[in-house]
Amino acid sequence: MRKTFLYSFGDNLELGERVLVDFNNRVTIGYIVGSVESKPGIKTITERIDGASFLSVHDVKMIKWASERFYSPIGQLFDLMIPTFVDEYAEVFVEPISDLIGLERLRLKDFLSVHGEKVLDNYLKKGFVKLRKVPAMKTPKPRLRELFVILNSSLGESLRIAKTPDEYDVINYLFSGEGATVGQVIEATGVGIEKLRRMEKKGLIRFTQTPILHNLVWEKNDLSLPSGLECKEWLVVKGSIERRFKVISDVLRKTLEEGKSVLYLIPLSSQIPYLTGMLQKYLGVEICVYHGGISKSQKAMTWFNAIKGEPKIFVGTRIGVFLPIKNLGLVVVESNEDESYYQFDEPVYDAVEMARRKALMMNIPIILSSTTGRIDDYHRLDKSRIFNLPDDSKNILVIDTRKQTSFLSDKLLEQMRDTLENNRGIIITVRRKGYAPFVTCAICGYTVICPKCDVAMSFHKSANLYKCHQCGHTEPVDDLCPKCGTRALYPKGYGTERIEKIIRYHFPSARIVRIDSDEMSYSTMFNRFVEFERGEIDILIGTRLVLHGFRLERVGLIAFLDLDGLLFQPDYNSRVHIFQQLCQGSEMVRNGKMIVQTSEVENEVIKHLFTFDTEKFYFKELQKRKDLDYPPFGDLVQVVLESEDPSIGWEIVSSCANSLSDEKILGPVEHPVFKLKGKYRFHFLVKTDALMRTLQKLDEVFTKLGKKGWRVLVNPPRLW
């Protein structure tokens, strides 16, 4: 639902408070978003759930703003602020309102066991008592195997306390490595969970959500942001994540010393162990983690810490912006240009824009830390609030692949060979997962297509199946062409799996690891980077996820194999995305080379590689967008309709576009991915200088045409 409803209640309620209401003859949870003068004939709120609000006034205002800004159901946004697990760890108390009954606060179950339900009902009706749900009365207990294990003291002190061979084994394993989970310790040493718990009681080890990076080398950097932060919004650009962290570390420390908390957003969960390790090592503070890859109990621990108001650093992915942190004093967004901050599924939102809004409403500073920043950062911020780190020298090689017959050019193989001989590591980036993105027939040209989507299925050789990366549909491999009947189906193109096979052929003695997000947990991915840095891995192969690690001293070469596919996509952001990826890659290399294989050596984006002048590139892009009324010089709304019948879908989407004739509209047309998950898609774009007006018109049209099947995306980082 994208609107609010009126109910009455005889007592004062707090903004953001949860209540039970009768909605369409069913009991439903509602959230208090405001109050108006009483009106006759409206329904009454059935019950207060918590007896108070977990949210601040600013939290409620932010949710209302996001609902309007991104055309998202307001109730779903509130559900992200107060997740369902809150009730699992809460207890209901009976609290006296009147002193006449001489009653102290009791747990509901204790009150019922002593006085019974009739007495409670009577007291509630007379207003003698009220029910109040108190959160965190039950302590969340995360699954131990998911937690990290760290030594509780120095190596010498630990060895002095240790008495058994098992304890020595665990201590030596933890000291030689970093960031080990309980599961990894058990597998490596054979020591069971009960023995680890006994070691914890002895003070030898402790369990934590985040690792401590003992081997991290602090990068020398005397630069730092002004401690006062007179400007409330700063953009810290260029340099590695470590250098940018050093620039803002004094501001983090000062915020905590003032007794306030920090919200630190990061795009991918695989980056969190490294960032939290830096925070713990150099600031020595408790870190609370919040993202979709941790267990419910871990999320609950962080959420309850957020509402307590004690000064802590909260690190999370985009969902972290919904943490109702009390006493928040600073917001930091790392790699704010990453599209992972945008939620394409309902409720749609942009976590970076919400973080900026949160900071603005609370009048607290926000720091956007990034290799390049977003293009609209340079349009919005003046230079006094942009903190540029000095550029390192770049060694870049662009290889023209127009005359190459192999997926790996001769020049690239030569550079890889030299890098390995110098005992340096290699990172290879490929856009697609699997063995090959297409499977075609050599005789008739038939391509294996997903039956639910209008896209080719990828071939995954390791699992011996065809897989659709849009809907997840899989089929067993068969080389028999269903069209001409010949056994001539063969894989075309390449993905990470095929590149791995080719590299193993050329470098049989190299230690090679492929990173695929759907096969690895965030902690495992982190450990792959640690193993790479230790010299236990020579070549890492992966999609753009490998660019979201951190600066690795061992990287001697990073190679981009197939960025050409992004250059000509029907998306106004594609050029910017390529530039951002290349800049991220360049920051991962120190005293090494970056290689880009391309058949578009004269392309303007490729030419900018040799300067990495972000401001110059962005200002050129901004001028083009200004001429065409693209963001940030207006808002772009993508309207998508999904229909089970293509003819009916075309008729409806055309009617919708025609109803908006006074708006600037591009389309409607068939979506580039016309069929997705069994439904046919059409879309059009609206350029607008009055977003609220346009969304209101769309809502009115949807009401007439039917609201089912529509998707509205405001300023998406890519067309959905």
JSON list of N, CA, C and O in Angstrom, two decimals, residues 9 69 105 136 139 152 155 163 235 264 304 392 402 416 421 444 460 472 480 497 529 535 600 615 620 664 719:
[
{"chain": "A", "resi": 9, "resn": "PHE", "atom": "N", "xyz": [-7.66, 6.63, 18.63]},
{"chain": "A", "resi": 9, "resn": "PHE", "atom": "CA", "xyz": [-7.19, 5.99, 19.85]},
{"chain": "A", "resi": 9, "resn": "PHE", "atom": "C", "xyz": [-7.34, 6.98, 20.99]},
{"chain": "A", "resi": 9, "resn": "PHE", "atom": "O", "xyz": [-7.12, 8.19, 20.81]},
{"chain": "A", "resi": 69, "resn": "ARG", "atom": "N", "xyz": [9.64, 9.53, -2.30]},
{"chain": "A", "resi": 69, "resn": "ARG", "atom": "CA", "xyz": [10.71, 9.73, -3.27]},
{"chain": "A", "resi": 69, "resn": "ARG", "atom": "C", "xyz": [10.83, 8.56, -4.24]},
{"chain": "A", "resi": 69, "resn": "ARG", "atom": "O", "xyz": [11.03, 8.75, -5.45]},
{"chain": "A", "resi": 105, "resn": "ARG", "atom": "N", "xyz": [5.72, -3.62, 38.48]},
{"chain": "A", "resi": 105, "resn": "ARG", "atom": "CA", "xyz": [5.82, -4.14, 37.12]},
{"chain": "A", "resi": 105, "resn": "ARG", "atom": "C", "xyz": [6.16, -5.62, 37.15]},
{"chain": "A", "resi": 105, "resn": "ARG", "atom": "O", "xyz": [7.10, -6.04, 37.85]},
{"chain": "A", "resi": 136, "resn": "ALA", "atom": "N", "xyz": [14.77, -7.16, 23.69]},
{"chain": "A", "resi": 136, "resn": "ALA", "atom": "CA", "xyz": [16.07, -7.70, 24.14]},
{"chain": "A", "resi": 136, "resn": "ALA", "atom": "C", "xyz": [16.03, -8.28, 25.54]},
{"chain": "A", "resi": 136, "resn": "ALA", "atom": "O", "xyz": [17.05, -8.30, 26.23]},
{"chain": "A", "resi": 139, "resn": "THR", "atom": "N", "xyz": [18.32, -12.97, 25.30]},
{"chain": "A", "resi": 139, "resn": "THR", "atom": "CA", "xyz": [19.59, -12.68, 24.62]},
{"chain": "A", "resi": 139, "resn": "THR", "atom": "C", "xyz": [19.72, -13.51, 23.36]},
{"chain": "A", "resi": 139, "resn": "THR", "atom": "O", "xyz": [19.66, -14.75, 23.42]},
{"chain": "A", "resi": 152, "resn": "ASN", "atom": "N", "xyz": [42.66, -13.51, 22.94]},
{"chain": "A", "resi": 152, "resn": "ASN", "atom": "CA", "xyz": [42.22, -12.50, 23.90]},
{"chain": "A", "resi": 152, "resn": "ASN", "atom": "C", "xyz": [43.38, -11.68, 24.45]},
{"chain": "A", "resi": 152, "resn": "ASN", "atom": "O", "xyz": [43.17, -10.66, 25.09]},
{"chain": "A", "resi": 155, "resn": "LEU", "atom": "N", "xyz": [50.53, -13.29, 22.28]},
{"chain": "A", "resi": 155, "resn": "LEU", "atom": "CA", "xyz": [50.92, -14.69, 22.09]},
{"chain": "A", "resi": 155, "resn": "LEU", "atom": "C", "xyz": [51.61, -15.23, 23.34]},
{"chain": "A", "resi": 155, "resn": "LEU", "atom": "O", "xyz": [51.30, -16.34, 23.80]},
{"chain": "A", "resi": 163, "resn": "LYS", "atom": "N", "xyz": [47.37, -24.97, 28.71]},
{"chain": "A", "resi": 163, "resn": "LYS", "atom": "CA", "xyz": [47.86, -26.15, 29.42]},
{"chain": "A", "resi": 163, "resn": "LYS", "atom": "C", "xyz": [47.85, -27.41, 28.56]},
{"chain": "A", "resi": 163, "resn": "LYS", "atom": "O", "xyz": [48.63, -28.32, 28.79]},
{"chain": "A", "resi": 235, "resn": "LEU", "atom": "N", "xyz": [33.13, 14.59, 0.41]},
{"chain": "A", "resi": 235, "resn": "LEU", "atom": "CA", "xyz": [33.42, 13.53, -0.55]},
{"chain": "A", "resi": 235, "resn": "LEU", "atom": "C", "xyz": [34.92, 13.29, -0.53]},
{"chain": "A", "resi": 235, "resn": "LEU", "atom": "O", "xyz": [35.71, 14.17, -0.88]},
{"chain": "A", "resi": 264, "resn": "TYR", "atom": "N", "xyz": [28.34, 3.05, 9.35]},
{"chain": "A", "resi": 264, "resn": "TYR", "atom": "CA", "xyz": [29.35, 2.89, 8.30]},
{"chain": "A", "resi": 264, "resn": "TYR", "atom": "C", "xyz": [28.79, 1.92, 7.26]},
{"chain": "A", "resi": 264, "resn": "TYR", "atom": "O", "xyz": [28.73, 0.71, 7.50]},
{"chain": "A", "resi": 304, "resn": "PHE", "atom": "N", "xyz": [19.39, -4.58, 18.61]},
{"chain": "A", "resi": 304, "resn": "PHE", "atom": "CA", "xyz": [19.18, -4.20, 20.01]},
{"chain": "A", "resi": 304, "resn": "PHE", "atom": "C", "xyz": [20.28, -3.25, 20.50]},
{"chain": "A", "resi": 304, "resn": "PHE", "atom": "O", "xyz": [20.03, -2.35, 21.30]},
{"chain": "A", "resi": 392, "resn": "ASP", "atom": "N", "xyz": [48.45, 7.86, -7.30]},
{"chain": "A", "resi": 392, "resn": "ASP", "atom": "CA", "xyz": [49.65, 7.07, -7.53]},
{"chain": "A", "resi": 392, "resn": "ASP", "atom": "C", "xyz": [49.89, 6.99, -9.04]},
{"chain": "A", "resi": 392, "resn": "ASP", "atom": "O", "xyz": [48.97, 7.15, -9.84]},
{"chain": "A", "resi": 402, "resn": "ARG", "atom": "N", "xyz": [41.35, -7.10, -31.74]},
{"chain": "A", "resi": 402, "resn": "ARG", "atom": "CA", "xyz": [40.68, -7.31, -33.03]},
{"chain": "A", "resi": 402, "resn": "ARG", "atom": "C", "xyz": [41.35, -8.38, -33.88]},
{"chain": "A", "resi": 402, "resn": "ARG", "atom": "O", "xyz": [40.70, -9.01, -34.71]},
{"chain": "A", "resi": 416, "resn": "MET", "atom": "N", "xyz": [51.35, -12.15, -17.69]},
{"chain": "A", "resi": 416, "resn": "MET", "atom": "CA", "xyz": [51.02, -13.06, -16.59]},
{"chain": "A", "resi": 416, "resn": "MET", "atom": "C", "xyz": [52.23, -13.91, -16.23]},
{"chain": "A", "resi": 416, "resn": "MET", "atom": "O", "xyz": [52.53, -14.12, -15.04]},
{"chain": "A", "resi": 421, "resn": "GLU", "atom": "N", "xyz": [56.63, -15.13, -12.39]},
{"chain": "A", "resi": 421, "resn": "GLU", "atom": "CA", "xyz": [58.07, -15.35, -12.19]},
{"chain": "A", "resi": 421, "resn": "GLU", "atom": "C", "xyz": [58.62, -14.40, -11.13]},
{"chain": "A", "resi": 421, "resn": "GLU", "atom": "O", "xyz": [59.59, -14.73, -10.44]},
{"chain": "A", "resi": 444, "resn": "CYS", "atom": "N", "xyz": [22.54, -25.13, -37.43]},
{"chain": "A", "resi": 444, "resn": "CYS", "atom": "CA", "xyz": [21.38, -24.27, -37.75]},
{"chain": "A", "resi": 444, "resn": "CYS", "atom": "C", "xyz": [21.39, -22.93, -37.02]},
{"chain": "A", "resi": 444, "resn": "CYS", "atom": "O", "xyz": [20.55, -22.07, -37.29]},
{"chain": "A", "resi": 460, "resn": "HIS", "atom": "N", "xyz": [27.20, -24.13, -17.40]},
{"chain": "A", "resi": 460, "resn": "HIS", "atom": "CA", "xyz": [28.06, -24.31, -16.23]},
{"chain": "A", "resi": 460, "resn": "HIS", "atom": "C", "xyz": [28.63, -25.72, -16.29]},
{"chain": "A", "resi": 460, "resn": "HIS", "atom": "O", "xyz": [27.93, -26.71, -15.99]},
{"chain": "A", "resi": 472, "resn": "GLY", "atom": "N", "xyz": [17.11, -18.12, -12.53]},
{"chain": "A", "resi": 472, "resn": "GLY", "atom": "CA", "xyz": [17.67, -19.26, -11.81]},
{"chain": "A", "resi": 472, "resn": "GLY", "atom": "C", "xyz": [17.27, -20.61, -12.37]},
{"chain": "A", "resi": 472, "resn": "GLY", "atom": "O", "xyz": [17.68, -21.65, -11.83]},
{"chain": "A", "resi": 480, "resn": "LEU", "atom": "N", "xyz": [22.23, -32.42, -28.09]},
{"chain": "A", "resi": 480, "resn": "LEU", "atom": "CA", "xyz": [21.33, -32.65, -29.22]},
{"chain": "A", "resi": 480, "resn": "LEU", "atom": "C", "xyz": [20.50, -31.40, -29.48]},
{"chain": "A", "resi": 480, "resn": "LEU", "atom": "O", "xyz": [19.74, -30.95, -28.61]},
{"chain": "A", "resi": 497, "resn": "GLU", "atom": "N", "xyz": [34.40, -19.64, -15.42]},
{"chain": "A", "resi": 497, "resn": "GLU", "atom": "CA", "xyz": [34.77, -21.05, -15.38]},
{"chain": "A", "resi": 497, "resn": "GLU", "atom": "C", "xyz": [35.65, -21.43, -16.58]},
{"chain": "A", "resi": 497, "resn": "GLU", "atom": "O", "xyz": [36.64, -22.17, -16.44]},
{"chain": "A", "resi": 529, "resn": "PHE", "atom": "N", "xyz": [40.94, -13.56, -0.19]},
{"chain": "A", "resi": 529, "resn": "PHE", "atom": "CA", "xyz": [41.83, -12.41, -0.35]},
{"chain": "A", "resi": 529, "resn": "PHE", "atom": "C", "xyz": [43.01, -12.51, 0.62]},
{"chain": "A", "resi": 529, "resn": "PHE", "atom": "O", "xyz": [44.14, -12.17, 0.26]},
{"chain": "A", "resi": 535, "resn": "GLY", "atom": "N", "xyz": [50.30, -15.41, -0.21]},
{"chain": "A", "resi": 535, "resn": "GLY", "atom": "CA", "xyz": [51.03, -16.16, -1.22]},
{"chain": "A", "resi": 535, "resn": "GLY", "atom": "C", "xyz": [50.53, -17.57, -1.41]},
{"chain": "A", "resi": 535, "resn": "GLY", "atom": "O", "xyz": [51.17, -18.37, -2.11]},
{"chain": "A", "resi": 600, "resn": "GLU", "atom": "N", "xyz": [37.85, -1.86, -28.77]},
{"chain": "A", "resi": 600, "resn": "GLU", "atom": "CA", "xyz": [37.43, -0.45, -28.91]},
{"chain": "A", "resi": 600, "resn": "GLU", "atom": "C", "xyz": [38.52, 0.46, -28.37]},
{"chain": "A", "resi": 600, "resn": "GLU", "atom": "O", "xyz": [38.30, 1.27, -27.47]},
{"chain": "A", "resi": 615, "resn": "GLU", "atom": "N", "xyz": [37.39, 14.17, -12.45]},
{"chain": "A", "resi": 615, "resn": "GLU", "atom": "CA", "xyz": [36.64, 15.41, -12.60]},
{"chain": "A", "resi": 615, "resn": "GLU", "atom": "C", "xyz": [36.44, 15.74, -14.08]},
{"chain": "A", "resi": 615, "resn": "GLU", "atom": "O", "xyz": [35.34, 16.12, -14.50]},
{"chain": "A", "resi": 620, "resn": "LYS", "atom": "N", "xyz": [32.54, 16.20, -18.41]},
{"chain": "A", "resi": 620, "resn": "LYS", "atom": "CA", "xyz": [32.10, 15.99, -19.80]},
{"chain": "A", "resi": 620, "resn": "LYS", "atom": "C", "xyz": [30.77, 15.24, -19.83]},
{"chain": "A", "resi": 620, "resn": "LYS", "atom": "O", "xyz": [29.88, 15.57, -20.62]},
{"chain": "A", "resi": 664, "resn": "LYS", "atom": "N", "xyz": [7.64, 14.39, -20.48]},
{"chain": "A", "resi": 664, "resn": "LYS", "atom": "CA", "xyz": [8.65, 14.00, -21.46]},
{"chain": "A", "resi": 664, "resn": "LYS", "atom": "C", "xyz": [8.85, 12.49, -21.37]},
{"chain": "A", "resi": 664, "resn": "LYS", "atom": "O", "xyz": [9.42, 11.99, -20.40]},
{"chain": "A", "resi": 719, "resn": "LEU", "atom": "N", "xyz": [19.18, 0.46, -16.01]},
{"chain": "A", "resi": 719, "resn": "LEU", "atom": "CA", "xyz": [17.80, 0.16, -16.35]},
{"chain": "A", "resi": 719, "resn": "LEU", "atom": "C", "xyz": [17.49, -1.27, -15.96]},
{"chain": "A", "resi": 719, "resn": "LEU", "atom": "O", "xyz": [18.22, -2.19, -16.32]}
]
